[in-house]
Short mmCIF file of C-alpha atoms and ligand atoms in Angstrom, two decimals:
data_model
loop_
_atom_site.label_atom_id
_atom_site.label_comp_id
_atom_site.label_asym_id
_atom_site.label_seq_id
_atom_site.Cartn_x
_atom_site.Cartn_y
_atom_site.Cartn_z
CA MET A 1 52.66 -46.63 -85.14
CA LEU A 2 56.39 -48.29 -85.22
CA ALA A 3 56.66 -50.96 -83.01
CA ARG A 4 58.65 -50.12 -79.52
CA ARG A 5 61.21 -51.62 -77.67
CA GLU A 6 59.55 -51.44 -74.56
CA LEU A 7 57.00 -53.83 -73.73
CA PRO A 8 53.52 -53.48 -71.96
CA ASP A 9 53.54 -55.71 -69.06
CA GLU A 10 50.72 -57.44 -70.73
CA TYR A 11 52.61 -58.38 -73.89
CA ARG A 12 55.30 -59.72 -71.72
CA ARG A 13 53.29 -61.97 -69.71
CA TRP A 14 51.50 -63.25 -73.37
CA ASN A 15 55.06 -63.44 -74.74
CA ASP A 16 56.46 -65.68 -71.80
CA ARG A 17 53.30 -67.58 -71.60
CA TRP A 18 54.01 -69.04 -75.85
CA GLY A 19 57.59 -68.51 -75.68
CA VAL A 20 57.81 -65.41 -78.24
CA PRO A 21 59.72 -65.13 -80.20
CA PHE A 22 62.10 -68.06 -80.13
CA GLY A 23 60.53 -70.77 -78.59
CA ARG A 24 61.50 -72.01 -74.92
CA HIS A 25 64.21 -73.85 -73.54
CA ARG A 26 66.63 -72.60 -76.28
CA LEU A 27 69.90 -73.59 -74.38
CA PRO A 28 68.81 -77.19 -74.06
CA VAL A 29 67.50 -77.04 -77.49
CA GLN A 30 71.04 -76.08 -78.74
CA LEU A 31 72.65 -78.97 -76.94
CA LEU A 32 70.31 -81.42 -78.68
CA GLU A 33 70.55 -79.84 -81.83
CA ARG A 34 74.51 -80.37 -81.96
CA SER A 35 74.54 -84.15 -80.29
CA GLY A 36 73.71 -85.89 -83.81
CA ALA A 37 70.96 -88.10 -84.85
CA LEU A 38 69.70 -88.65 -81.28
CA GLY A 39 69.02 -85.42 -80.30
CA ARG A 40 67.16 -84.60 -83.60
CA VAL A 41 65.05 -87.88 -82.90
CA ALA A 42 64.54 -86.48 -79.54
CA LEU A 43 63.57 -82.65 -80.79
CA ALA A 44 61.05 -84.37 -82.71
CA ARG A 45 58.81 -85.78 -80.09
CA PRO A 46 55.72 -84.25 -79.63
CA ALA A 47 56.52 -83.81 -75.92
CA LEU A 48 59.70 -81.61 -76.71
CA ARG A 49 57.91 -80.00 -79.27
CA ARG A 50 54.94 -79.15 -76.92
CA TRP A 51 57.63 -77.95 -73.76
CA ARG A 52 59.10 -75.48 -76.68
CA GLY A 53 56.15 -73.80 -77.37
CA PRO A 54 54.29 -72.94 -80.72
CA PHE A 55 57.01 -70.18 -81.67
CA ALA A 56 60.28 -72.28 -81.88
CA PHE A 57 59.54 -73.90 -85.67
CA GLN A 58 60.09 -70.69 -87.21
CA TRP A 59 63.15 -68.33 -87.58
CA ASN A 60 61.87 -64.93 -86.38
CA THR A 61 62.88 -61.35 -86.10
CA ARG A 62 63.26 -59.74 -82.92
CA THR A 63 60.34 -57.18 -83.52
CA ARG A 64 58.32 -59.99 -83.31
CA THR A 65 58.05 -59.77 -79.62
CA TYR A 66 56.23 -56.63 -80.08
CA GLU A 67 54.00 -57.23 -83.00
CA TYR A 68 52.92 -61.01 -81.74
CA PRO A 69 51.06 -59.58 -78.81
CA TRP A 70 49.82 -56.50 -80.55
CA VAL A 71 48.24 -58.41 -83.12
CA ARG A 72 46.65 -60.74 -80.47
CA GLY A 73 45.53 -57.49 -78.29
CA GLN A 74 43.85 -56.29 -81.31
CA LEU A 75 41.78 -59.51 -82.56
CA VAL A 76 40.54 -59.73 -78.90
CA ARG A 77 39.76 -56.04 -78.73
CA ALA A 78 37.33 -56.72 -81.67
CA GLY A 79 36.00 -59.80 -80.49
CA ALA A 80 37.22 -61.54 -83.49
CA ARG A 81 36.23 -65.29 -83.91
CA ARG A 82 37.01 -66.25 -87.37
CA VAL A 83 40.49 -65.12 -88.15
CA LEU A 84 42.28 -65.63 -91.84
CA GLU A 85 45.84 -65.49 -91.51
CA ILE A 86 47.99 -64.29 -94.66
CA GLY A 87 51.14 -65.66 -94.83
CA GLY A 88 50.92 -67.25 -91.65
CA ALA A 89 54.01 -69.58 -92.41
CA LEU A 90 54.67 -71.99 -90.09
CA SER A 91 54.42 -69.20 -87.14
CA GLY A 92 53.18 -69.70 -83.89
CA LEU A 93 50.63 -67.03 -83.75
CA GLN A 94 47.94 -69.06 -85.43
CA PHE A 95 48.47 -72.15 -82.97
CA ALA A 96 48.41 -69.40 -80.08
CA LEU A 97 45.35 -67.72 -81.46
CA ALA A 98 43.77 -71.30 -82.04
CA ALA A 99 44.42 -72.12 -78.62
CA ASP A 100 42.89 -69.14 -77.28
CA GLY A 101 39.41 -70.08 -78.64
CA MET A 102 39.68 -68.52 -82.52
CA SER A 103 38.87 -70.19 -85.69
CA VAL A 104 41.85 -69.49 -87.71
CA CYS A 105 42.84 -70.45 -91.52
CA ASN A 106 46.20 -69.61 -92.61
CA VAL A 107 46.60 -69.15 -96.16
CA ASP A 108 50.33 -69.58 -97.18
CA PRO A 109 52.33 -70.95 -100.73
CA PHE A 110 55.79 -71.03 -98.71
CA LEU A 111 58.06 -69.62 -101.07
CA ASP A 112 61.35 -68.32 -100.32
CA TYR A 113 60.87 -64.97 -98.92
CA GLY A 114 64.48 -64.19 -98.64
CA SER A 115 65.92 -66.69 -96.16
CA GLY A 116 65.92 -69.91 -98.37
CA ALA A 117 63.66 -72.85 -99.32
CA TYR A 118 62.23 -75.05 -96.69
CA GLU A 119 64.09 -77.95 -95.72
CA ILE A 120 61.18 -79.54 -93.88
CA ASP A 121 57.63 -80.57 -95.74
CA PRO A 122 55.91 -77.36 -94.29
CA ALA A 123 52.64 -78.71 -94.86
CA ALA A 124 53.52 -82.04 -92.96
CA GLU A 125 55.16 -80.00 -90.30
CA HIS A 126 52.06 -77.39 -89.66
CA ALA A 127 49.80 -80.87 -89.36
CA MET A 128 51.94 -82.21 -86.86
CA LEU A 129 52.15 -78.82 -84.74
CA ASN A 130 48.55 -78.88 -84.88
CA ARG A 131 48.60 -82.08 -83.09
CA VAL A 132 51.12 -80.72 -80.72
CA PHE A 133 49.20 -77.79 -79.65
CA GLY A 134 45.87 -79.36 -79.93
CA THR A 135 44.86 -77.03 -82.42
CA THR A 136 42.68 -77.19 -85.76
CA VAL A 137 44.41 -74.28 -87.73
CA GLU A 138 42.88 -74.82 -91.46
CA LEU A 139 45.57 -74.53 -93.89
CA CYS A 140 45.33 -73.46 -97.33
CA ARG A 141 48.73 -74.23 -99.23
CA THR A 142 48.51 -71.63 -101.96
CA THR A 143 48.69 -67.67 -102.36
CA LEU A 144 45.24 -65.61 -101.46
CA PRO A 145 44.26 -64.50 -104.25
CA GLU A 146 44.22 -68.67 -105.35
CA ALA A 147 43.03 -69.78 -102.56
CA ARG A 148 39.79 -67.79 -102.44
CA PRO A 149 39.01 -69.03 -98.60
CA THR A 150 35.46 -69.20 -97.75
CA GLY A 151 34.27 -66.53 -95.77
CA PRO A 152 33.29 -64.69 -94.05
CA PHE A 153 36.13 -63.70 -91.56
CA ASP A 154 35.73 -61.29 -88.84
CA ALA A 155 39.21 -60.50 -89.43
CA ALA A 156 42.33 -60.64 -91.26
CA VAL A 157 45.97 -60.84 -90.03
CA CYS A 158 48.99 -60.25 -91.88
CA VAL A 159 52.32 -60.01 -90.30
CA SER A 160 55.19 -59.02 -92.39
CA THR A 161 54.10 -60.22 -95.66
CA LEU A 162 52.85 -57.68 -97.96
CA GLU A 163 56.24 -55.94 -98.14
CA HIS A 164 57.78 -59.47 -99.54
CA LEU A 165 55.15 -59.07 -102.24
CA ARG A 166 55.11 -57.32 -106.01
CA PRO A 167 52.78 -54.35 -106.34
CA ALA A 168 50.33 -56.40 -108.36
CA ASP A 169 50.28 -59.53 -106.12
CA ILE A 170 49.43 -56.95 -103.33
CA GLU A 171 46.66 -55.27 -105.33
CA GLU A 172 45.28 -59.36 -106.00
CA THR A 173 45.85 -60.16 -102.19
CA LEU A 174 43.82 -57.12 -100.71
CA ALA A 175 41.03 -57.32 -103.37
CA VAL A 176 40.20 -61.08 -101.88
CA VAL A 177 40.70 -59.54 -98.53
CA ARG A 178 38.01 -57.11 -99.09
CA ASP A 179 35.39 -59.81 -100.37
CA VAL A 180 36.00 -62.04 -98.05
CA VAL A 181 36.04 -59.82 -94.24
CA VAL A 182 32.95 -58.97 -92.89
CA PRO A 183 32.02 -55.55 -93.52
CA GLY A 184 32.95 -53.36 -90.61
CA GLY A 185 35.70 -56.22 -89.80
CA ILE A 186 39.24 -55.37 -89.20
CA VAL A 187 42.61 -56.24 -91.08
CA VAL A 188 45.62 -56.51 -88.50
CA LEU A 189 48.60 -55.70 -90.12
CA THR A 190 52.50 -55.38 -89.47
CA VAL A 191 54.65 -54.14 -92.34
CA ASP A 192 58.47 -53.95 -92.12
CA LEU A 193 60.22 -50.25 -92.56
CA PHE A 194 63.69 -51.15 -93.87
CA LEU A 195 66.08 -48.54 -93.26
CA ASP A 196 68.28 -48.93 -96.08
CA LEU A 197 65.20 -48.21 -98.35
CA ASP A 198 63.58 -45.03 -99.72
CA PRO A 199 62.25 -42.71 -98.33
CA PHE A 200 65.92 -43.20 -96.17
CA THR A 201 67.90 -43.97 -98.53
CA ASP A 202 67.58 -43.89 -102.73
CA VAL A 203 67.50 -47.71 -102.93
CA GLU A 204 64.13 -49.17 -104.15
CA GLU A 205 64.50 -52.85 -103.13
CA ASN A 206 66.61 -55.04 -101.01
CA ARG A 207 66.76 -58.97 -100.75
CA TRP A 208 63.53 -58.98 -98.72
CA GLY A 209 61.32 -56.52 -100.52
CA ARG A 210 60.23 -53.40 -100.59
CA ASN A 211 58.95 -50.55 -98.28
CA VAL A 212 55.28 -50.51 -99.16
CA PRO A 213 53.17 -47.74 -97.90
CA VAL A 214 50.43 -48.18 -95.76
CA ALA A 215 48.43 -45.33 -96.94
CA TRP A 216 48.24 -47.39 -100.21
CA ILE A 217 47.14 -50.57 -98.15
CA GLU A 218 44.50 -48.40 -96.61
CA GLU A 219 43.24 -47.64 -100.07
CA LEU A 220 43.13 -50.72 -101.64
CA LEU A 221 41.18 -51.90 -98.48
CA GLY A 222 38.79 -49.48 -99.32
CA GLY A 223 38.48 -48.46 -95.58
CA GLU A 224 39.68 -46.41 -92.82
CA LEU A 225 42.63 -46.80 -90.62
CA VAL A 226 41.24 -47.13 -87.18
CA VAL A 227 44.59 -47.62 -85.10
CA GLY A 228 48.25 -46.25 -86.31
CA ASP A 229 50.10 -43.14 -86.10
CA ARG A 230 50.17 -41.74 -89.27
CA THR A 231 53.67 -39.91 -88.21
CA GLU A 232 55.36 -43.08 -88.35
CA LEU A 233 53.27 -45.18 -91.42
CA LEU A 234 54.53 -44.72 -94.62
CA GLY A 235 52.74 -42.84 -97.30
CA TYR A 236 50.48 -40.90 -95.04
CA PRO A 237 51.09 -36.97 -95.79
CA GLU A 238 52.31 -36.86 -91.83
CA PHE A 239 54.96 -39.54 -92.09
CA ASP A 240 57.88 -38.01 -90.90
CA VAL A 241 61.54 -39.61 -91.52
CA ARG A 242 62.89 -37.21 -88.98
CA HIS A 243 60.62 -37.93 -86.39
CA VAL A 244 61.13 -41.45 -86.66
CA LEU A 245 65.31 -41.45 -86.82
CA THR A 246 64.85 -39.55 -83.65
CA GLU A 247 62.77 -41.94 -82.27
CA LEU A 248 65.11 -44.82 -83.23
CA GLY A 249 66.28 -45.12 -79.65
CA SER A 250 62.53 -46.46 -78.15
CA LEU A 251 61.72 -48.07 -81.38
CA THR A 252 62.62 -52.31 -81.87
CA MET A 253 64.65 -53.17 -84.91
CA GLY A 254 65.43 -56.50 -86.27
CA SER A 255 68.81 -57.90 -85.07
CA GLU A 256 70.62 -58.97 -88.25
CA TYR A 257 68.94 -56.19 -90.67
CA PRO A 258 67.93 -52.65 -90.19
CA GLN A 259 64.33 -53.09 -90.22
CA LEU A 260 61.22 -51.70 -87.96
CA ALA A 261 57.53 -52.68 -87.86
CA GLN A 262 54.63 -50.56 -88.98
CA LEU A 263 51.72 -51.58 -87.05
CA ALA A 264 48.00 -50.65 -88.39
CA VAL A 265 44.43 -51.53 -88.27
CA VAL A 266 42.24 -50.75 -91.17
CA ARG A 267 38.23 -51.41 -90.97
CA CYS A 268 36.77 -52.67 -94.04
CA PRO A 269 33.54 -50.63 -95.19
C1 SAM B 301 58.42 -63.30 -93.92
S1 SAM B 301 57.05 -64.41 -94.33
C2 SAM B 301 55.46 -64.29 -93.22
C3 SAM B 301 56.34 -64.62 -92.12
C4 SAM B 301 54.95 -64.80 -90.78
N1 SAM B 301 53.63 -64.42 -91.05
C5 SAM B 301 55.55 -64.24 -88.85
O1 SAM B 301 54.48 -64.75 -88.43
O2 SAM B 301 56.55 -65.04 -88.82
C6 SAM B 301 55.96 -64.55 -95.34
C7 SAM B 301 55.15 -65.62 -95.84
O3 SAM B 301 54.25 -65.09 -96.66
C8 SAM B 301 54.15 -65.72 -98.00
N2 SAM B 301 53.55 -65.36 -99.13
C9 SAM B 301 53.80 -64.70 -100.25
N3 SAM B 301 53.00 -64.44 -101.20
C10 SAM B 301 51.66 -64.38 -100.52
C11 SAM B 301 50.22 -64.47 -100.96
N4 SAM B 301 50.09 -64.16 -102.28
N5 SAM B 301 49.44 -65.29 -100.22
C12 SAM B 301 49.75 -65.44 -99.19
N6 SAM B 301 50.96 -65.44 -98.13
C13 SAM B 301 52.20 -65.50 -99.33
C14 SAM B 301 55.36 -66.95 -98.25
O4 SAM B 301 55.06 -67.84 -98.36
C15 SAM B 301 56.03 -66.66 -96.34
O5 SAM B 301 55.67 -67.76 -95.97
#
């Protein structure tokens, strides 16, 4: 399926609890940001970071308002305890999942994926966020093929990452996922669908990446799509451009880019 504009009550409650998608208390934070060095010192204090919540420390798109609680719901439904996050960056999801009792390993090389290089040391920031939120999320600062994390994991999660990778990197990444997720475990995916690219236009690539067929991801994983509406997932014969365009009014879209979010769960063999 594609992420909707309308949120189920359960998602709304979870988002309120964690401050999804941009963190809490934005107005006082913006005032502190504008008030120079003293404001920046105040913002770095652990108590203030805790007050803002784990989602305040990475730029996000509006579609995450649906994506994050949906991903968390899939993991809870599957009873996942040990979770591999691919490309978790400094997103709050890993900390919120860990605070909910899951053991999370985030593999991310912290590359510039289109919005500029990091101005801070992301590993130091990650360690700080673990301290602030009382979590123990493991960080492997490299790509998934390089990291070779010790499995098995009950589930892998990949939020808006595969569309930024080259096809060969996607193949290598998913080959490792196959190795480290338990047989019958799940891969929970959100994959951007860009309206300025094929199959909506003749263009193959934009500054963020490509439209990646979810059907191809399922094939690479050698698994079975267990959650997802094929009429809204690229690569399936049922995928229907007209249906997607007709549904646009009910879909959540990035506020700064014409991007929708495809949602799918693949069960590993
Ligand atoms: C758009 S960001 C991810 C956003 C994040 N998951 C979220 O919830 O906001 C894409 C991330 O993928 C990471 N990345 C790129 N190639 C990777 C690979 N082969 N394995 C793991 N992470 C990768 C980048 O460093 C970047 O942080």
